[in-house]
Short mmCIF file of C-alpha atoms (C1' of nucleotides) in Angstrom, two decimals:
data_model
loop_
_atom_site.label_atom_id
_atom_site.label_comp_id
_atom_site.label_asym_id
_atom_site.label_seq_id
_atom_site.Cartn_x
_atom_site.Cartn_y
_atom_site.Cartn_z
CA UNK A 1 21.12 19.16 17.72
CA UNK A 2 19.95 16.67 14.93
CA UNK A 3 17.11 17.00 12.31
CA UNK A 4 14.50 14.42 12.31
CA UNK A 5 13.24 15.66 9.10
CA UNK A 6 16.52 15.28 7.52
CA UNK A 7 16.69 11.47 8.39
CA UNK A 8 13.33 10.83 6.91
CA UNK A 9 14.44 13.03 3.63
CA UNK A 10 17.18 10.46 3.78
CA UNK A 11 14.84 7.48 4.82
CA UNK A 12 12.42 8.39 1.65
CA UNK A 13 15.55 8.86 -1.01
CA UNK A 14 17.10 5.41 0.03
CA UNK A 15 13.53 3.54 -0.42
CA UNK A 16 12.62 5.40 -3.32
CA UNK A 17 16.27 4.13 -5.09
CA UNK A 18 16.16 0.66 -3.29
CA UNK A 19 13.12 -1.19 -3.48
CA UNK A 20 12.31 -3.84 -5.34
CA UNK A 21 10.31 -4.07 -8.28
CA UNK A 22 6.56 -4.46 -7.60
CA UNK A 23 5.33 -7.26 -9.24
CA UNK A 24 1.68 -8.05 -7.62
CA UNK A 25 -1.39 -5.87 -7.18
CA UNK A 26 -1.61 -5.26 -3.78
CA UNK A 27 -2.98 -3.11 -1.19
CA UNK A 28 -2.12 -1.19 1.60
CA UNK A 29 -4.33 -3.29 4.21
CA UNK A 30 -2.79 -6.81 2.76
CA UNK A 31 0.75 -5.32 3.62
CA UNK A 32 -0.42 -3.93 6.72
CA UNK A 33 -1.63 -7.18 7.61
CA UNK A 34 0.77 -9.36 6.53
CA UNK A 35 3.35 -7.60 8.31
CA UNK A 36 1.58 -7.03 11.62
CA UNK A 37 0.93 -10.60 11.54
CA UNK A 38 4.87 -11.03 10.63
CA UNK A 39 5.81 -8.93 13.59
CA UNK A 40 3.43 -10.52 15.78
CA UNK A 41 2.86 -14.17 16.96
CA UNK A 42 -0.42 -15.75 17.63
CA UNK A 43 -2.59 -12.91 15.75
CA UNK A 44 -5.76 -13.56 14.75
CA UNK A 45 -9.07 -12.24 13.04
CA UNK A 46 -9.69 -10.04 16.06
CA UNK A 47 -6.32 -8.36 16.96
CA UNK A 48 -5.74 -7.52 12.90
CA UNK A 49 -10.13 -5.86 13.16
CA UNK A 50 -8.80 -4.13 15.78
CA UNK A 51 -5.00 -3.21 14.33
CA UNK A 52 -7.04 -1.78 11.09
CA UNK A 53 -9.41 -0.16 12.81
CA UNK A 54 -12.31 -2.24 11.07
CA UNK A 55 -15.23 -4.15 11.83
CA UNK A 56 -14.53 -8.11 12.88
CA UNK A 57 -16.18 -9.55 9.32
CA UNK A 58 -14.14 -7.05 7.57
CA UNK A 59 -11.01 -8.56 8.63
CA UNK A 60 -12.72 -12.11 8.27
CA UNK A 61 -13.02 -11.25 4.76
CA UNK A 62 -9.80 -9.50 4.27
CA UNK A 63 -8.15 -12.44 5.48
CA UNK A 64 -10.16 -15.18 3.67
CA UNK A 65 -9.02 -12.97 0.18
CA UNK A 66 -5.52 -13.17 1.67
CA UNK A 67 -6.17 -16.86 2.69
CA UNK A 68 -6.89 -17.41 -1.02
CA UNK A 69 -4.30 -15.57 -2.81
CA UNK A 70 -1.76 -18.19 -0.64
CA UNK A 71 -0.25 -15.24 1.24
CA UNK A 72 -1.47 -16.86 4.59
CA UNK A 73 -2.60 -19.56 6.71
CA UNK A 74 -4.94 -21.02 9.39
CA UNK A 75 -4.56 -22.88 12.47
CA UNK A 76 -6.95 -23.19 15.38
CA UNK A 77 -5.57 -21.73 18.46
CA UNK A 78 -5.56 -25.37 20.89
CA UNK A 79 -6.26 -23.85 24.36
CA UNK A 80 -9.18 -21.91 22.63
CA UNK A 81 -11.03 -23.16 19.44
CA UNK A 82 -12.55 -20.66 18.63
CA UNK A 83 -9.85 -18.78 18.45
CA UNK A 84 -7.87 -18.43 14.33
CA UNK A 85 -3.88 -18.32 14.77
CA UNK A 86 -2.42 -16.87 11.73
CA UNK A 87 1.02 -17.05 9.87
CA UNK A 88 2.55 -16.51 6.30
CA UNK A 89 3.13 -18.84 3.74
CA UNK A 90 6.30 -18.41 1.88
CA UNK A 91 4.68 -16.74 -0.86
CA UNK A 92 3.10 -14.29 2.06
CA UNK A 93 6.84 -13.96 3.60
CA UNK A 94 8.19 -13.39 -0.21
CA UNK A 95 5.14 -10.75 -0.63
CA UNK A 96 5.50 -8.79 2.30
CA UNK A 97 9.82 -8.75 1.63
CA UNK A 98 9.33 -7.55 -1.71
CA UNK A 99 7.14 -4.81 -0.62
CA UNK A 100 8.60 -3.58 2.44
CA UNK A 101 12.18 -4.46 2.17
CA UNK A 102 15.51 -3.38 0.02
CA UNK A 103 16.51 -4.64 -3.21
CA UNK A 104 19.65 -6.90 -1.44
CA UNK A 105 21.53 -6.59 -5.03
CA UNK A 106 21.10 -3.18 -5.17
CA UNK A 107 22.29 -2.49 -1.74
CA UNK A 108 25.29 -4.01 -1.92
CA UNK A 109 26.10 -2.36 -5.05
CA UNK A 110 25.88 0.89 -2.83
CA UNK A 111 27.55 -0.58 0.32
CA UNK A 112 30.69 -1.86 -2.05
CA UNK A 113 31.23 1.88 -2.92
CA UNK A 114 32.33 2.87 0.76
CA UNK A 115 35.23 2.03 2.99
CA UNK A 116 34.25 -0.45 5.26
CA UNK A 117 34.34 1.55 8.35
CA UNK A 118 31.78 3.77 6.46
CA UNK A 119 29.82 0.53 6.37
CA UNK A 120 30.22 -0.60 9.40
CA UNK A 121 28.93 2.71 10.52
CA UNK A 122 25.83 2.44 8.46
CA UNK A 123 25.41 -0.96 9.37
CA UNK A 124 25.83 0.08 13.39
CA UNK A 125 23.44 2.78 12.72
CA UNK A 126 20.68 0.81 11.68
CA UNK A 127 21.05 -2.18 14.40
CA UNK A 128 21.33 0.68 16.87
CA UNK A 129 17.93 2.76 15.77
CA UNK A 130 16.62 -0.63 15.36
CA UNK A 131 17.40 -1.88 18.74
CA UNK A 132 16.56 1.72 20.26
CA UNK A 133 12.90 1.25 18.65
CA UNK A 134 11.89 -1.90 20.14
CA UNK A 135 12.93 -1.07 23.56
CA UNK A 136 11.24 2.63 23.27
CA UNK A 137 7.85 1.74 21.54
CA UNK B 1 32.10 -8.87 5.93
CA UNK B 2 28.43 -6.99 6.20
CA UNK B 3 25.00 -8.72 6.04
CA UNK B 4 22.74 -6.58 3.61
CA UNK B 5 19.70 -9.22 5.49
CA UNK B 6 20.60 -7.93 8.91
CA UNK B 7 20.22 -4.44 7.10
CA UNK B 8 16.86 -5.28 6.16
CA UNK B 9 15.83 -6.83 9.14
CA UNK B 10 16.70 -3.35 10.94
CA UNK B 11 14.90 -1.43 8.00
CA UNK B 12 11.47 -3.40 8.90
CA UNK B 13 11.67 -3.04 12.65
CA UNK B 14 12.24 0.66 12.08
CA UNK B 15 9.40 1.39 9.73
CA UNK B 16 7.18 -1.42 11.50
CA UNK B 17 7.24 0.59 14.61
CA UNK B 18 8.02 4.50 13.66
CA UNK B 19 5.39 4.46 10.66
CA UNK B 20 2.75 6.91 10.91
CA UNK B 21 -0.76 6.05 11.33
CA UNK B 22 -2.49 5.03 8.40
CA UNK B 23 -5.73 7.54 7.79
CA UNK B 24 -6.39 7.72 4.00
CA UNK B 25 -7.50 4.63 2.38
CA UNK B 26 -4.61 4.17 -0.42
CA UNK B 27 -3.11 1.71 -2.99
CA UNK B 28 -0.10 1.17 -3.87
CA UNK B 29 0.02 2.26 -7.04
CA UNK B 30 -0.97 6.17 -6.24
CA UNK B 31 1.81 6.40 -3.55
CA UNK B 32 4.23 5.08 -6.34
CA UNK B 33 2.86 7.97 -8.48
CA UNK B 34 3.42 10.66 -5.82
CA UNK B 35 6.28 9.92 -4.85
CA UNK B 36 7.74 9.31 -8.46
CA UNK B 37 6.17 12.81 -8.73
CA UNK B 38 7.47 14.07 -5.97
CA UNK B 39 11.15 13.01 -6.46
CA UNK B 40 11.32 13.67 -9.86
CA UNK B 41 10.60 17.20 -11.66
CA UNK B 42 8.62 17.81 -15.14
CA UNK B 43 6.79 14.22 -15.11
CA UNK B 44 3.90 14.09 -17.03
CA UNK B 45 1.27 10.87 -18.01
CA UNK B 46 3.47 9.28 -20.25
CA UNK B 47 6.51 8.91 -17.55
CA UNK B 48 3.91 7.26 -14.82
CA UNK B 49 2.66 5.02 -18.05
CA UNK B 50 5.94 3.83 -18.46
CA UNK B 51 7.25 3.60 -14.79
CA UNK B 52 4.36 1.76 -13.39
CA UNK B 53 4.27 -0.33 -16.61
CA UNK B 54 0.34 0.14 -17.88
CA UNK B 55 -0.64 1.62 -20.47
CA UNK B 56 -1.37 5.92 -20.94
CA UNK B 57 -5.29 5.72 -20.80
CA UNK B 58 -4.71 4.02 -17.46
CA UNK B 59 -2.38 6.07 -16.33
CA UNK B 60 -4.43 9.22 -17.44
CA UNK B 61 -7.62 7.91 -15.53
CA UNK B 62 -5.38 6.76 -12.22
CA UNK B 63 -3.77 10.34 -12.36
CA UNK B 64 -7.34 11.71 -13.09
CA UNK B 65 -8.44 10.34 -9.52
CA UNK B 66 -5.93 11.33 -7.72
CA UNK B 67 -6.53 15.03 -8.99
CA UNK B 68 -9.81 14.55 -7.85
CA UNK B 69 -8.72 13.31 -4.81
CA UNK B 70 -6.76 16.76 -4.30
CA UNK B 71 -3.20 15.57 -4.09
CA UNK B 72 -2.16 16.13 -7.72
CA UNK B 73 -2.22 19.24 -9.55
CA UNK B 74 -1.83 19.70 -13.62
CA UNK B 75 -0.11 22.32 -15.62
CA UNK B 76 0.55 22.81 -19.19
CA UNK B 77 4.46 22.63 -20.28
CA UNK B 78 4.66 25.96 -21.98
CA UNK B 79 7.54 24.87 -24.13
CA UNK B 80 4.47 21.74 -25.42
CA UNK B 81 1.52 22.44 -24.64
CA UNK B 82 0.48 18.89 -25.53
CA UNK B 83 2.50 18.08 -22.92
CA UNK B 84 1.10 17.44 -18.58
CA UNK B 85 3.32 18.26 -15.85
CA UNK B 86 1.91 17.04 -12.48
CA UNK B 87 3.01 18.35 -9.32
CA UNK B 88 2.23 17.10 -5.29
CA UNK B 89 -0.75 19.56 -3.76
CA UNK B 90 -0.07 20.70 -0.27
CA UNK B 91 -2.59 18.04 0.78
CA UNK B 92 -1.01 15.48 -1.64
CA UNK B 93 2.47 16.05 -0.12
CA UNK B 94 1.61 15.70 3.39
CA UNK B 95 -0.59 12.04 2.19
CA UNK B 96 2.80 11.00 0.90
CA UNK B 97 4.41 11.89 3.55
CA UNK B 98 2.14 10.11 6.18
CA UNK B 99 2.45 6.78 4.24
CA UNK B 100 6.19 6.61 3.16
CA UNK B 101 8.00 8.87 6.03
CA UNK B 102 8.71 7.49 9.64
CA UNK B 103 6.87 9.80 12.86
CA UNK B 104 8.56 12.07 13.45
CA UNK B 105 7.21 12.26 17.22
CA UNK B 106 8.20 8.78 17.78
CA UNK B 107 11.56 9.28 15.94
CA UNK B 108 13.02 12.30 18.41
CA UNK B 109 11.36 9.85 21.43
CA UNK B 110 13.57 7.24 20.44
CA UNK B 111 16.95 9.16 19.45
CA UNK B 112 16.59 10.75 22.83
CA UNK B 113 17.55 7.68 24.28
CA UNK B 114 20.73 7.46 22.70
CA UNK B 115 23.72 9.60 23.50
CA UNK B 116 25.08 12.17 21.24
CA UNK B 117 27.58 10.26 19.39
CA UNK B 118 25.10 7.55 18.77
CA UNK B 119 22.56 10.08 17.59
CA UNK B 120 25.29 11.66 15.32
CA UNK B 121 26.14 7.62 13.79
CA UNK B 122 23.17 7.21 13.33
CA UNK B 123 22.35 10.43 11.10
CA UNK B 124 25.40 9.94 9.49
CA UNK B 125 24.85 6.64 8.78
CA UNK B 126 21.61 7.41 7.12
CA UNK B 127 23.21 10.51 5.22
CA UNK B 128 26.31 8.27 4.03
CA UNK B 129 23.88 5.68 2.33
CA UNK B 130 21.27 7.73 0.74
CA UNK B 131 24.68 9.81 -0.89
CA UNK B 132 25.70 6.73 -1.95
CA UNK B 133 22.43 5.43 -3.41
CA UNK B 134 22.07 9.01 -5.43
CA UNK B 135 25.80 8.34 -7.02
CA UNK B 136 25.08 4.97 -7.90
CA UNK B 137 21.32 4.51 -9.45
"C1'" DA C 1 -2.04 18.94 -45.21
"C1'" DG C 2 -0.87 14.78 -43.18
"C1'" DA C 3 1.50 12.28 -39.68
"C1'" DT C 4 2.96 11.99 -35.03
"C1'" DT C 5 2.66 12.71 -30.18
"C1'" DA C 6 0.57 13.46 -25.57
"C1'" DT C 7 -3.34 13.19 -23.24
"C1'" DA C 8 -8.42 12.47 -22.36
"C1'" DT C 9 -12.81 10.13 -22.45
"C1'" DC C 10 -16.16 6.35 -22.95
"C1'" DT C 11 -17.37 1.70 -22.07
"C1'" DA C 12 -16.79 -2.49 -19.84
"C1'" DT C 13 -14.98 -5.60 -16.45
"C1'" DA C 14 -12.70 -7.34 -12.40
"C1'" DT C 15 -11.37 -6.75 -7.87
"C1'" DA C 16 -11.04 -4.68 -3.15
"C1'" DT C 17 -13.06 -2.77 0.74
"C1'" DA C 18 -16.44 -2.14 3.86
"C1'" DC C 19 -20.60 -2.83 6.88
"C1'" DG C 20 -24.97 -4.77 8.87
"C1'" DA C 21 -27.37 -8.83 9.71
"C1'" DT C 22 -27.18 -13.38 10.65
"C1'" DA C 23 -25.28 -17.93 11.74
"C1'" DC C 24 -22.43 -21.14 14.16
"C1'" DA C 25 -19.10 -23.32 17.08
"C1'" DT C 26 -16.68 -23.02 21.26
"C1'" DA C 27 -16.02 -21.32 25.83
"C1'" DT C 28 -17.73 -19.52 30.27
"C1'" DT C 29 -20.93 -18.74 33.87
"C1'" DA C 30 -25.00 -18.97 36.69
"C1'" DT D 1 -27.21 -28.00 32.05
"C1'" DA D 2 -29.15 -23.94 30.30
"C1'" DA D 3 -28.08 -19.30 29.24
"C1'" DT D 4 -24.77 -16.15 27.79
"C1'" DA D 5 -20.52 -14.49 25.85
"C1'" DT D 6 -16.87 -14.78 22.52
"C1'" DG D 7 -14.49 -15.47 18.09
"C1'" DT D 8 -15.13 -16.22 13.55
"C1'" DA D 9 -17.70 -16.98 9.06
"C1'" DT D 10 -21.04 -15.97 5.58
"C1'" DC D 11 -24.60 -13.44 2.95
"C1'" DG D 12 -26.30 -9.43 0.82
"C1'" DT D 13 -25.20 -5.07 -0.63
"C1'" DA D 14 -22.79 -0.84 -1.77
"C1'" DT D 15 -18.94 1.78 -3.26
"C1'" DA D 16 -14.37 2.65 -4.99
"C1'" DT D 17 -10.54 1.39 -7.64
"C1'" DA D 18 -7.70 -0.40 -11.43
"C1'" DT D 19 -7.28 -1.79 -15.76
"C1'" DA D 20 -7.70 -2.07 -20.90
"C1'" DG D 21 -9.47 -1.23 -25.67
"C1'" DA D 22 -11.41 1.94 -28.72
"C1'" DT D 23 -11.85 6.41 -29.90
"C1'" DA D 24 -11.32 11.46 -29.68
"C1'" DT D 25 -8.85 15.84 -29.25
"C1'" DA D 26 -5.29 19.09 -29.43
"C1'" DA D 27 -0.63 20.46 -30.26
"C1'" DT D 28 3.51 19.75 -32.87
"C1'" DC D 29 6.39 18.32 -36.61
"C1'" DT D 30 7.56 17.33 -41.53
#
DNA sequence: AGATTATATCTATATATACGATACATATTA
DNA sequence: TAATATGTATCGTATATATAGATATAATCT
């Protein structure tokens, strides 16, 4: 038997100790965005109206603010021009990591502490879920 | 040799795809106040002043509106009773939950696929980090 | 009593989010 | 080719949020 809840007690403490400092203002929708766009090739205005659950000049706007903070960028789609392909600038890329990822110093402070079979294990435990994920959902 | 990069590659894909949905419209900011709430005890205004970094009249009014909101709650200290301490509401917890924890649904979906022993890696991996992350921060 | 500390409130400003209505350019179809 | 559909952009408007400075209040300490 094992205890979701307990991984996600465990999920919660290592984010809460790990992540990196936040240093812009942002929003739950710009992350959202950025990393469905991230995660996603060829997304445009539609797909993230429709990701969010908002109306298409919602996301038009959303994304022009985005647009303008230099977190993304535009290209026209060239079998359909109409269509908007987005993708991050490096400044988006270095957004999104510093909101959704681990603080790399800090983690390998915490990884030096173990035996490395116990990281190994941890390491194999996360490419495993990982891998498990992507085939599942 | 272990690749803290891979790590957070793995940690993206997971929460990317196992995130619950997104309901509440929410910033940033007032997750980073629950959840500082939430894992630490006795915090009052002056603690979130200092660990978001803005100054206690902000802090007060941000803290204000999530009371209002209904997912903070205030008491007295009764050893200063100058002093706040805040604590999650039911419905605060369970916001805090929805936008920091991974489904739980999807989660057991995807373990399921794995055998027992990878299951068990898997937790323990999880367990053997966040230990380590409490010893060392 | 006076100073310090912790928090609250008022005012003002900037920004984010959202939608409806409308416009426009590019396909697609009759 | 004319009519329609599709994808996106813009305008006007409304609301919520985040922030700070100035000031106030209440409890505590010296």
């Amino acid at each position: 038997m094992y205890n979701v809840s307990e991984i996600n007690y465990y999920w919660t403490e290592i984010y809460y100790h790990l992540h990196l400092p936040h240093k812009e203002k942002i929003t739950h929708q710009v992350i959202r965005i950025l990393q469905h766009i991230e995660k996603n090739n060829g997304i445009g205005i539609g797909e993230v109206a429709t990701y969010l659950n908002v109306s298409h000049n919602t996301a038009s706007e959303n994304v022009k603010r985005i647009i303008q903070k230099g977190y993304l960028q535009k290209q026209r789609d060239l079998s359909d021009e109409r269509k908007v392909i987005l993708c991050l600038t490096d400044t988006g890329k270095d957004v999104l990591y510093r909101n959704t990822s681990l603080d790399e110093e800090k983690l390998k402070k915490v990884l030096n502490q173990f035996s490395s079979k116990d990281r190994q294990m941890i390491e194999q435990g996360f490419r495993t879920l990982s891998e498990g994920v992507k085939k599942c959902m």
